[in-house]
Short mmCIF file of C-alpha atoms in Angstrom, two decimals:
data_model
loop_
_atom_site.label_atom_id
_atom_site.label_comp_id
_atom_site.label_asym_id
_atom_site.label_seq_id
_atom_site.Cartn_x
_atom_site.Cartn_y
_atom_site.Cartn_z
CA MET A 221 -132.80 174.58 -81.69
CA THR A 222 -133.82 173.58 -78.22
CA ARG A 223 -135.85 176.77 -77.82
CA ILE A 224 -137.77 176.11 -81.05
CA LYS A 225 -138.65 172.58 -79.88
CA LYS A 226 -139.95 173.83 -76.54
CA ASN A 227 -142.16 176.43 -78.25
CA HIS A 228 -143.59 173.73 -80.50
CA GLU A 229 -144.42 171.49 -77.50
CA LEU A 230 -146.02 174.45 -75.73
CA LYS A 231 -148.25 175.18 -78.72
CA SER A 232 -149.27 171.49 -78.96
CA LYS A 233 -150.28 171.43 -75.31
CA ARG A 234 -152.36 174.58 -75.79
CA HIS A 235 -154.13 173.00 -78.78
CA SER A 236 -154.83 169.81 -76.75
CA ILE A 237 -156.31 171.80 -73.89
CA LYS A 238 -158.59 173.69 -76.27
CA TYR A 239 -159.65 170.41 -77.92
CA LEU A 240 -160.45 168.80 -74.59
CA ALA A 241 -162.43 171.83 -73.49
CA VAL A 242 -164.51 171.76 -76.68
CA LEU A 243 -165.07 168.02 -76.38
CA SER A 244 -166.16 168.34 -72.75
CA PHE A 245 -168.60 171.05 -73.71
CA ILE A 246 -170.13 168.86 -76.45
CA LEU A 247 -170.43 165.86 -74.14
CA LEU A 248 -172.07 168.04 -71.48
CA GLY A 249 -174.62 169.22 -74.03
CA LEU A 250 -175.44 165.71 -75.16
CA THR A 251 -175.85 164.55 -71.56
CA THR A 252 -178.25 167.41 -70.90
CA VAL A 253 -180.30 166.64 -74.00
CA LEU A 254 -180.48 162.90 -73.24
CA THR A 255 -181.43 163.55 -69.63
CA SER A 256 -184.14 165.93 -70.75
CA CYS A 257 -185.55 163.37 -73.22
CA SER A 258 -185.50 160.65 -70.57
CA LYS A 259 -187.51 162.81 -68.21
CA ASP A 260 -189.97 163.62 -70.98
CA ASP A 261 -190.55 159.88 -71.53
CA GLU A 262 -191.46 159.24 -67.91
CA PRO A 263 -195.26 159.03 -67.25
CA ILE A 264 -196.80 161.93 -65.48
CA GLN A 265 -197.59 160.91 -61.93
CA ASN A 266 -201.23 161.39 -60.93
CA SER A 267 -201.32 162.95 -57.55
CA GLU A 268 -205.01 161.98 -57.08
CA PRO A 269 -205.61 158.85 -54.91
CA GLN A 270 -206.67 155.74 -56.86
CA ALA A 271 -210.07 154.17 -56.06
CA ILE A 272 -209.97 150.67 -54.56
CA LEU A 273 -212.86 148.75 -56.07
CA PRO A 274 -215.33 146.78 -53.92
CA SER A 275 -215.19 142.99 -53.96
CA LEU A 276 -217.30 139.96 -53.04
CA THR A 277 -215.73 136.73 -51.77
CA LEU A 278 -217.33 133.33 -51.22
CA LEU A 279 -216.19 132.15 -47.78
CA ASN A 280 -218.35 129.05 -47.39
CA GLY A 281 -220.34 126.87 -49.79
CA GLN A 282 -219.59 124.84 -52.89
CA THR A 283 -219.04 126.45 -56.27
CA SER A 284 -220.54 123.57 -58.29
CA THR A 285 -224.27 122.95 -58.75
CA ASN A 286 -226.20 121.65 -55.72
CA TYR A 287 -228.61 118.75 -56.12
CA GLY A 288 -231.04 119.33 -53.30
CA VAL A 289 -233.88 117.22 -51.97
CA VAL A 290 -236.67 118.79 -49.93
CA GLY A 291 -236.43 117.74 -46.29
CA SER A 292 -233.06 116.04 -46.62
CA PRO A 293 -230.82 116.49 -43.55
CA SER A 294 -227.78 116.90 -45.81
CA THR A 295 -229.07 118.54 -49.01
CA GLY A 296 -232.36 120.13 -47.96
CA SER A 297 -230.92 123.61 -47.33
CA LEU A 298 -228.40 126.01 -48.83
CA GLN A 299 -225.75 127.25 -46.40
CA TYR A 300 -223.47 129.93 -47.85
CA THR A 301 -221.32 132.77 -46.50
CA ILE A 302 -220.06 135.69 -48.58
CA LYS A 303 -217.95 138.67 -47.54
CA ALA A 304 -218.55 142.12 -49.03
CA THR A 305 -215.60 144.53 -48.91
CA ALA A 306 -215.87 148.20 -49.94
CA PRO A 307 -212.60 150.03 -49.02
CA ASP A 308 -213.93 153.42 -50.15
CA GLY A 309 -217.09 153.02 -48.08
CA PHE A 310 -219.91 150.48 -47.84
CA ASP A 311 -223.28 151.51 -49.29
CA THR A 312 -225.56 148.59 -50.24
CA LEU A 313 -225.53 144.81 -50.61
CA VAL A 314 -228.50 143.39 -52.54
CA ILE A 315 -229.21 139.64 -52.61
CA GLU A 316 -231.33 138.44 -55.51
CA LYS A 317 -233.01 135.06 -55.97
CA VAL A 318 -232.82 133.89 -59.58
CA VAL A 319 -235.38 131.29 -60.75
CA ASN A 320 -234.84 129.88 -64.23
CA GLY A 321 -232.95 133.04 -65.16
CA SER A 322 -235.51 135.49 -63.75
CA ALA A 323 -234.23 137.58 -60.81
CA SER A 324 -236.15 139.13 -57.92
CA GLU A 325 -234.99 140.90 -54.77
CA TYR A 326 -234.49 138.51 -51.87
CA GLU A 327 -232.81 140.73 -49.24
CA THR A 328 -231.17 144.16 -49.07
CA ILE A 329 -228.50 145.26 -46.58
CA ASP A 330 -227.48 148.90 -46.17
CA ILE A 331 -225.94 150.95 -43.35
CA THR A 332 -229.25 150.87 -41.44
CA HIS A 333 -229.26 147.07 -41.26
CA PRO A 334 -229.13 145.84 -37.64
CA ASN A 335 -226.12 143.61 -38.39
CA TYR A 336 -224.08 146.37 -40.03
CA VAL A 337 -221.32 147.80 -37.83
CA GLU A 338 -221.27 151.58 -38.11
CA GLY A 339 -218.24 152.84 -40.01
CA SER A 340 -217.26 149.38 -41.26
CA ASN A 341 -216.25 148.82 -44.87
CA THR A 342 -217.14 145.12 -44.79
CA PHE A 343 -220.24 143.01 -44.29
CA THR A 344 -220.48 139.22 -43.92
CA TYR A 345 -223.71 137.75 -45.27
CA ASN A 346 -224.99 134.28 -44.34
CA LEU A 347 -227.55 132.56 -46.56
CA ASN A 348 -229.66 129.90 -44.87
CA TYR A 349 -232.24 128.92 -47.46
CA ILE A 350 -234.56 125.94 -46.86
CA LEU A 351 -235.59 124.18 -50.05
CA SER A 352 -239.33 123.67 -50.48
CA GLU A 353 -241.77 122.09 -52.90
CA ASP A 354 -241.95 125.45 -54.70
CA ASP A 355 -238.34 124.97 -55.82
CA VAL A 356 -238.89 121.52 -57.35
CA ASN A 357 -238.08 121.25 -61.08
CA ASP A 358 -236.68 124.80 -61.16
CA VAL A 359 -233.07 125.88 -61.38
CA ILE A 360 -232.48 128.45 -58.67
CA GLU A 361 -229.41 130.44 -57.67
CA PHE A 362 -228.59 133.59 -55.75
CA LYS A 363 -226.74 136.72 -56.85
CA ALA A 364 -225.05 139.32 -54.63
CA LEU A 365 -224.73 142.92 -55.88
CA LEU A 366 -222.35 145.18 -53.91
CA LEU A 367 -222.26 149.00 -54.26
CA ASP A 368 -219.83 151.38 -52.54
CA ILE A 369 -220.35 155.10 -51.81
CA ASN A 370 -218.71 156.03 -55.14
CA ASN A 371 -221.14 153.83 -57.10
CA ASN A 372 -218.44 151.28 -57.88
CA ALA A 373 -219.92 147.78 -57.98
CA ASP A 374 -219.16 144.07 -57.87
CA ASN A 375 -221.41 141.01 -58.23
CA LEU A 376 -221.22 137.31 -57.40
CA SER A 377 -223.52 134.41 -58.36
CA PHE A 378 -223.69 131.48 -55.95
CA ALA A 379 -225.77 128.55 -54.66
CA LYS A 380 -226.99 127.25 -58.03
CA THR A 381 -229.37 124.38 -57.24
CA GLU A 382 -231.64 121.80 -58.84
CA THR A 383 -234.30 120.40 -56.51
CA LYS A 384 -236.42 117.26 -56.22
CA MET A 385 -238.92 115.99 -53.71
CA PRO A 386 -237.96 112.99 -51.58
CA MET A 387 -238.85 109.66 -53.16
CA HIS A 388 -241.98 107.74 -52.35
CA PHE A 389 -241.43 104.14 -51.25
CA GLU A 390 -244.26 101.71 -51.82
CA TYR A 391 -244.99 98.00 -51.59
CA LEU A 392 -247.43 96.83 -54.27
CA ALA A 393 -249.05 93.38 -54.53
CA MET A 394 -249.76 92.97 -58.25
CA ARG A 395 -251.67 90.22 -60.07
CA THR A 396 -252.17 88.99 -63.63
CA ASP A 397 -253.22 85.75 -65.30
CA ASN A 398 -252.33 83.53 -68.23
CA PRO A 399 -253.78 84.44 -70.60
CA PRO A 400 -254.83 87.85 -69.21
CA SER A 401 -258.58 87.75 -68.81
CA ALA A 402 -259.03 91.42 -67.94
CA ALA A 403 -260.68 90.36 -64.69
CA ASN A 404 -262.30 93.36 -63.09
CA ASN A 405 -260.74 92.79 -59.66
CA PHE A 406 -257.10 92.09 -60.72
CA PRO A 407 -254.59 94.89 -59.98
CA TYR A 408 -252.88 94.88 -63.38
CA TYR A 409 -251.87 98.55 -63.24
CA VAL A 410 -249.22 100.64 -61.52
CA TYR A 411 -250.14 104.32 -61.77
CA ALA A 412 -248.72 107.56 -60.46
CA ASP A 413 -250.89 109.62 -58.16
CA TYR A 414 -248.63 112.67 -58.17
CA TYR A 415 -245.84 111.71 -55.70
CA GLU A 416 -247.13 108.21 -54.97
CA LEU A 417 -247.32 105.01 -56.98
CA LYS A 418 -250.42 102.90 -56.47
CA LYS A 419 -251.94 99.71 -57.85
CA GLU A 420 -255.31 99.71 -59.58
CA THR A 421 -257.80 97.31 -61.10
CA ILE A 422 -259.66 97.56 -64.39
CA ASN A 423 -262.78 98.58 -62.48
CA GLY A 424 -260.81 101.36 -60.80
CA MET A 425 -259.33 102.60 -64.06
CA ASN A 426 -262.77 102.63 -65.70
CA THR A 427 -263.84 105.30 -63.22
CA SER A 428 -260.53 107.15 -63.19
CA THR A 429 -259.28 110.19 -65.09
CA LEU A 430 -255.66 109.14 -64.56
CA ASP A 431 -255.28 107.07 -67.74
CA LYS A 432 -252.14 108.92 -68.87
CA ASN A 433 -250.55 108.32 -65.44
CA VAL A 434 -250.50 104.53 -65.79
CA VAL A 435 -246.81 103.74 -65.40
CA ALA A 436 -246.88 100.00 -66.08
CA VAL A 437 -249.16 97.11 -66.93
CA LEU A 438 -248.42 93.60 -65.59
CA SER A 439 -249.14 90.98 -68.25
CA TRP A 440 -248.04 87.62 -69.67
CA ASN A 441 -247.53 86.08 -73.10
CA ASP A 442 -245.50 83.26 -74.66
CA GLY A 443 -242.87 85.57 -76.12
CA SER A 444 -242.12 87.82 -73.15
CA GLY A 445 -243.25 85.61 -70.32
CA LEU A 446 -244.28 87.56 -67.26
CA TYR A 447 -243.58 91.24 -67.92
CA PHE A 448 -244.25 94.87 -67.03
CA SER A 449 -244.74 97.19 -69.98
CA SER A 450 -245.63 100.67 -71.04
CA PRO A 451 -249.39 100.90 -71.75
CA ASN A 452 -248.35 102.17 -75.16
CA ILE A 453 -247.05 98.76 -76.31
CA THR A 454 -248.88 96.20 -74.14
CA ILE A 455 -249.64 93.34 -76.52
CA GLU A 456 -252.70 92.14 -74.61
CA THR A 457 -254.95 94.97 -75.72
CA GLN A 458 -257.80 93.70 -73.55
CA LEU A 459 -255.85 95.29 -70.69
CA THR A 460 -255.53 98.69 -72.37
CA ASP A 461 -258.65 99.09 -74.48
CA ASN A 462 -260.26 100.83 -71.53
CA LEU A 463 -257.52 103.51 -71.44
CA THR A 464 -258.26 106.64 -73.44
CA GLU A 465 -254.61 107.75 -73.16
CA LYS A 466 -251.72 105.28 -73.29
CA SER A 467 -248.56 106.71 -71.78
CA ILE A 468 -244.97 105.73 -72.53
CA THR A 469 -242.69 104.35 -69.82
CA LYS A 470 -239.14 103.17 -70.52
CA PHE A 471 -237.56 100.28 -68.61
CA LYS A 472 -233.99 99.09 -68.05
CA GLU A 473 -232.89 96.05 -66.07
CA ILE A 474 -230.34 97.09 -63.42
CA SER A 475 -227.41 95.05 -62.13
CA MET A 476 -227.94 95.56 -58.40
CA THR A 477 -228.30 93.38 -55.34
CA ALA A 478 -231.21 93.43 -52.92
CA GLU A 479 -228.86 94.79 -50.25
CA GLU A 480 -227.88 97.68 -52.49
CA PHE A 481 -231.53 98.36 -53.28
CA TYR A 482 -232.50 98.61 -49.62
CA GLU A 483 -229.48 100.77 -48.80
CA LEU A 484 -231.16 103.55 -50.78
CA ASN A 485 -233.26 106.04 -48.86
CA ILE A 486 -236.02 108.44 -49.85
CA TYR A 487 -233.54 111.30 -50.27
CA ASP A 488 -231.60 109.56 -53.06
CA SER A 489 -233.85 111.09 -55.71
CA PHE A 490 -231.01 112.12 -58.01
CA GLU A 491 -229.28 108.76 -57.59
CA ILE A 492 -232.35 107.00 -58.99
CA MET A 493 -232.20 109.16 -62.11
CA ASN A 494 -228.47 108.49 -62.48
CA LEU A 495 -229.09 104.73 -62.29
CA PHE A 496 -231.51 104.94 -65.19
CA GLU A 497 -229.25 107.13 -67.31
CA ASP A 498 -226.19 104.91 -66.72
CA ALA A 499 -227.95 101.63 -67.62
CA SER A 500 -228.62 100.22 -71.08
CA PHE A 501 -231.93 99.28 -72.64
CA ASN A 502 -232.84 95.62 -73.00
CA SER A 503 -234.48 94.04 -76.05
CA HIS A 504 -237.39 96.49 -75.90
CA GLU A 505 -237.09 99.86 -74.17
CA GLU A 506 -240.75 99.90 -73.12
CA LYS A 507 -240.73 96.45 -71.50
CA ALA A 508 -239.36 94.81 -68.35
CA GLU A 509 -239.35 91.21 -69.45
CA GLY A 510 -238.68 87.97 -67.61
CA VAL A 511 -240.05 89.21 -64.30
CA ASN A 512 -238.72 87.01 -61.50
CA ILE A 513 -237.69 87.19 -57.85
CA GLY A 514 -234.61 89.39 -57.35
CA LYS A 515 -234.90 91.27 -60.63
CA ILE A 516 -234.51 95.05 -60.39
CA TYR A 517 -235.82 97.40 -63.06
CA SER A 518 -235.24 101.12 -63.48
CA PHE A 519 -237.96 103.07 -65.25
CA LEU A 520 -238.67 106.56 -66.54
CA THR A 521 -242.21 107.90 -66.99
CA TYR A 522 -243.47 110.01 -69.89
CA ASP A 523 -243.13 113.17 -67.78
CA GLY A 524 -239.52 112.49 -66.77
CA ASN A 525 -239.90 110.89 -63.34
CA ALA A 526 -237.64 107.98 -62.43
CA GLY A 527 -238.27 104.90 -60.32
CA LEU A 528 -236.64 101.67 -59.22
CA MET A 529 -238.60 98.42 -58.86
CA TYR A 530 -237.46 95.31 -56.97
CA VAL A 531 -239.32 92.02 -57.45
CA LYS A 532 -239.36 90.65 -53.93
CA ASP A 533 -241.74 87.72 -54.36
CA LEU A 534 -243.50 85.72 -57.06
CA GLU A 535 -246.16 83.07 -56.50
CA ILE A 536 -248.04 81.11 -59.14
CA GLN A 537 -251.45 79.59 -58.39
CA GLY A 538 -252.83 77.81 -61.42
CA ASN A 539 -252.89 80.40 -64.17
CA VAL A 540 -252.63 83.38 -61.81
CA PHE A 541 -249.36 85.21 -61.03
CA PHE A 542 -249.00 87.09 -57.74
CA VAL A 543 -246.10 89.53 -57.97
CA ASP A 544 -244.92 91.58 -54.98
CA VAL A 545 -242.71 94.60 -55.73
CA ASP A 546 -241.03 97.32 -53.70
CA ILE A 547 -240.67 100.60 -55.58
CA PHE A 548 -238.79 103.86 -55.07
CA TYR A 549 -240.34 106.68 -57.09
CA ALA A 550 -238.75 110.08 -57.55
CA ARG A 551 -240.91 112.90 -58.83
#
C-alpha cells in the first residue's frame, strides 16, 4: 500500500514538471513576440544630422510703432540692433526699407563685408537711420532677410515709423471790425504757406493763389461775438466773396492753461494731433466762438494738419478788435 502511494506521488511530480516546462516555454514565446512588437513600434532613428535653422533677434529698439519728428533729439532717428545667427554657416543678410508696403534694398551684408568676421556664424547689424522730410506722411519700416549656406532663411520686420515735420510756431497780430467792413488793409485771414502759418489782408488774398489754404477768418457778429471760423461757413460773406475756394477747418476749444501751452515745443507734432482728437466739438465744429484772452483752440485743416492757437491779448478800439495769437502748427 505504501509502495503504491509513493508511485502515485512520483507520477504527479513528473506531470507537474512537464506542465511547468510547457508553461515556461509558452511564456518565453509570448515575451519574445511582445519584445519584437515593441521594437517594431519604436521610430527609426535618422543617423543624418538635423539642420539648425538660422534666426534673427532684435537686441535693441522698441517693437511698437515709432512716432518720429524730423530733427528731434529724441525721436529724429531710428536706432536698432539685430543679431543674425546661422549655425550651419552664414551667407547673406539683406536689409530692406519698406515704404507704404513697397520694399527696396537698403543694405546687403555677406562674407565679404568689412564688418564680417571670417568663419563666424553670426553678424550684429546696427541701424542708424536719420528721419528726413522725404519720410513725412509715409509709413516706413525695415525688414531683415537672413540666408544660410543651405538656403534656409529667416526674416524680421522692425522700426515701423510714422513721421512728421517739427511744428512751426508763429505770433500773429490779427484784426477785424464790427461790423466787418472788408477793409483792404485788415489782416482778417490766417493761411498756411506750407509749413508756416501767416496772416493776410483782403488785398493780399486778392493777388494770391492760396485761397484753399486759408485756415481761419477772424470776424464778429451778434450771435457768435468775436470768432474764428472756417472760410466755408463764415457768415460775413463780404470777407469770403473774394475767395474762389473756401476750405474747411474744424475747431475745438481745449481745456489747457497758458503754462501748459508754452511747455510744448516744436517737436510735439503728434501731441498736437492727439489734443485735437481727444477734445470734443463745441456748438459748431467749424467755429471758435467767444474769442477772449486765455482761450485755447485746437484746429484741423482740410488736408489733415493740426494746430493749437492761444489768444494772448485782445484790445478793442472803437469798433476795431486787435487780437494777438500764438500758434503751433504741425504739418
